[in-house]
Coordinates of C-alpha atoms in Angstrom, one line a residue:
M1 CA 115.0 112.9 100.8
G2 CA 113.6 110.0 102.8
E3 CA 115.4 107.4 104.7
T4 CA 117.7 105.2 102.5
T5 CA 118.4 101.5 103.2
I6 CA 121.2 100.0 101.2
R7 CA 122.3 96.3 101.0
L8 CA 125.0 95.1 98.7
G9 CA 124.1 92.3 96.4
N10 CA 126.3 89.6 94.8
R11 CA 128.2 92.0 92.6
G12 CA 128.6 94.7 95.3
H13 CA 125.7 96.8 93.8
P14 CA 123.1 98.4 96.0
V15 CA 119.9 96.3 95.9
T16 CA 117.5 98.2 98.1
H17 CA 116.8 101.9 98.1
Q18 CA 114.0 102.6 100.5
H19 CA 113.0 105.8 98.7
L20 CA 112.9 104.1 95.3
D21 CA 111.5 100.6 96.2
G22 CA 108.6 101.7 98.4
K23 CA 107.7 100.3 101.8
V24 CA 105.6 97.5 103.3
R25 CA 102.9 98.7 105.7
D26 CA 100.3 96.4 107.2
G27 CA 101.3 93.5 104.9
R28 CA 100.9 95.6 101.8
H29 CA 103.7 97.0 99.6
H30 CA 103.3 100.7 98.6
M31 CA 105.4 102.2 95.9
Q32 CA 105.0 105.7 94.4
V33 CA 105.2 106.5 90.7
R34 CA 105.0 109.9 89.1
V35 CA 103.1 110.1 85.7
Y36 CA 105.2 111.6 83.0
Y37 CA 104.2 112.9 79.6
E38 CA 105.6 109.7 78.0
D39 CA 103.1 107.7 80.1
T40 CA 100.1 109.4 78.5
D41 CA 98.2 108.9 75.3
F42 CA 96.9 111.6 72.9
S43 CA 94.1 112.6 75.3
G44 CA 96.5 113.3 78.2
I45 CA 95.6 110.3 80.3
V46 CA 97.8 107.4 81.3
Y47 CA 97.9 104.8 78.4
H48 CA 96.3 101.6 79.8
A49 CA 99.3 99.4 79.2
N50 CA 101.5 101.6 81.4
Y51 CA 99.5 100.5 84.4
L52 CA 100.9 97.0 83.7
R53 CA 104.4 98.4 84.0
Y54 CA 103.7 100.2 87.2
M55 CA 102.2 96.9 88.7
E56 CA 105.2 94.9 87.5
R57 CA 107.5 97.3 89.3
G58 CA 105.3 97.0 92.4
R59 CA 105.5 93.2 92.3
T60 CA 109.3 93.2 91.9
N61 CA 109.9 95.8 94.6
H62 CA 107.5 93.9 96.9
L63 CA 109.7 90.8 96.6
R64 CA 112.9 92.9 97.1
L65 CA 111.6 94.5 100.3
M66 CA 110.6 91.1 101.7
G67 CA 114.3 90.2 101.4
A68 CA 113.9 88.2 98.2
E69 CA 116.7 89.7 96.2
Q70 CA 116.1 88.4 92.8
H71 CA 119.7 87.4 92.0
A72 CA 119.9 85.4 95.3
L73 CA 116.5 83.9 94.8
F74 CA 117.2 82.9 91.2
A75 CA 120.5 81.3 92.3
E76 CA 118.8 79.3 95.1
A77 CA 115.8 78.3 93.1
A78 CA 118.0 77.3 90.1
S79 CA 119.5 74.5 92.2
E80 CA 116.0 73.2 93.0
A81 CA 114.4 73.9 89.6
P82 CA 116.9 74.6 86.8
G83 CA 115.7 77.0 84.1
F84 CA 112.8 78.4 86.3
A85 CA 110.8 81.5 85.7
F86 CA 107.9 83.4 87.2
V87 CA 105.2 84.1 84.5
V88 CA 102.0 85.9 84.7
R89 CA 99.4 83.2 84.2
S90 CA 96.4 85.4 84.3
M91 CA 95.4 89.0 85.2
T92 CA 92.0 90.6 85.7
L93 CA 92.0 94.4 85.4
D94 CA 89.3 96.9 86.3
F95 CA 90.0 100.5 85.1
L96 CA 87.9 102.7 87.3
R97 CA 89.3 106.3 86.8
P98 CA 92.1 107.8 84.7
A99 CA 95.4 109.2 85.9
R100 CA 97.0 112.2 84.2
M101 CA 100.4 113.8 83.8
D102 CA 102.1 114.8 87.0
D103 CA 99.8 112.7 89.2
V104 CA 101.7 110.8 91.9
L105 CA 100.3 107.3 92.1
D106 CA 100.6 104.7 94.8
V107 CA 101.0 101.2 93.5
V108 CA 99.8 98.8 96.3
T109 CA 100.6 95.1 96.1
W110 CA 99.7 92.2 98.5
P111 CA 99.5 88.4 98.3
I112 CA 96.2 86.8 98.6
A113 CA 97.2 83.1 98.4
V114 CA 100.3 81.0 97.8
K115 CA 99.6 77.6 96.3
G116 CA 101.9 74.8 95.2
A117 CA 102.9 76.3 91.8
S118 CA 101.3 79.8 91.9
I119 CA 100.8 83.0 93.8
M120 CA 97.7 85.1 93.7
L121 CA 98.3 88.8 94.3
A122 CA 96.0 91.8 94.5
Q123 CA 97.1 95.2 93.2
E124 CA 95.7 98.6 93.2
V125 CA 96.9 101.9 91.6
R126 CA 95.7 104.8 93.7
R127 CA 95.8 108.6 93.6
G128 CA 95.5 109.5 97.3
D129 CA 92.5 107.6 98.6
E130 CA 91.0 107.1 95.2
V131 CA 91.4 103.7 93.6
L132 CA 92.1 104.1 89.8
V133 CA 92.9 100.5 88.8
K134 CA 92.3 97.2 90.5
A135 CA 94.0 93.9 89.4
D136 CA 94.0 90.3 90.5
V137 CA 97.2 88.6 89.3
R138 CA 98.1 84.9 89.2
V139 CA 101.8 84.3 88.8
A140 CA 103.0 80.7 88.0
F141 CA 106.3 79.2 88.8
I142 CA 107.6 77.2 85.8
S143 CA 110.7 75.1 85.1
G144 CA 111.5 73.2 81.9
G145 CA 108.4 74.8 80.3
K146 CA 106.0 73.3 82.9
A147 CA 104.5 74.4 86.1
Q148 CA 106.5 73.3 89.1
P149 CA 106.1 73.6 92.9
I150 CA 107.5 76.9 94.2
P151 CA 110.7 76.1 96.2
K152 CA 110.0 75.9 99.9
P153 CA 112.1 78.9 101.0
L154 CA 110.3 81.2 98.6
R155 CA 106.9 79.7 99.4
D156 CA 107.5 80.3 103.1
L157 CA 108.7 83.9 102.5
L158 CA 105.6 84.7 100.5
K159 CA 103.1 83.0 102.9
A160 CA 104.5 85.0 105.8
D161 CA 103.0 88.1 104.1
V162 CA 99.6 86.7 103.3
V163 CA 96.9 88.8 105.0

């Protein structure tokens, strides 16, 4: 097994496992995913909606490895913006090539821009050097059902990683 990094969260549970959460290289988060039978459709290729799951995990683990443990972030942001949430505002996908059962995929995530109430991210799902899916994702920060400015500590953390 690879190197393991463990930090304890608010409830004493491990929050970061290097071998599970991926790693950040050159400002980009890389996370591996193996394709299982359950991920495929009747033709044996990855069902298109499963790429959304892989990318969601990539975005979550990207934040986690940047030190933005979600429980702590939520607690801090809740004081500034009660009832807040991150929501995917828009997503553009380009399916270039299929993945198949037993493929090991690399989900790559990186921020493009951090604005007042939204974050633009780029994501790719790769098999080796081959790009299978590309995505541009706009995530909005909302509170009380309306877009709100991203709290400064979180905005600063995300901007530090913009390449």
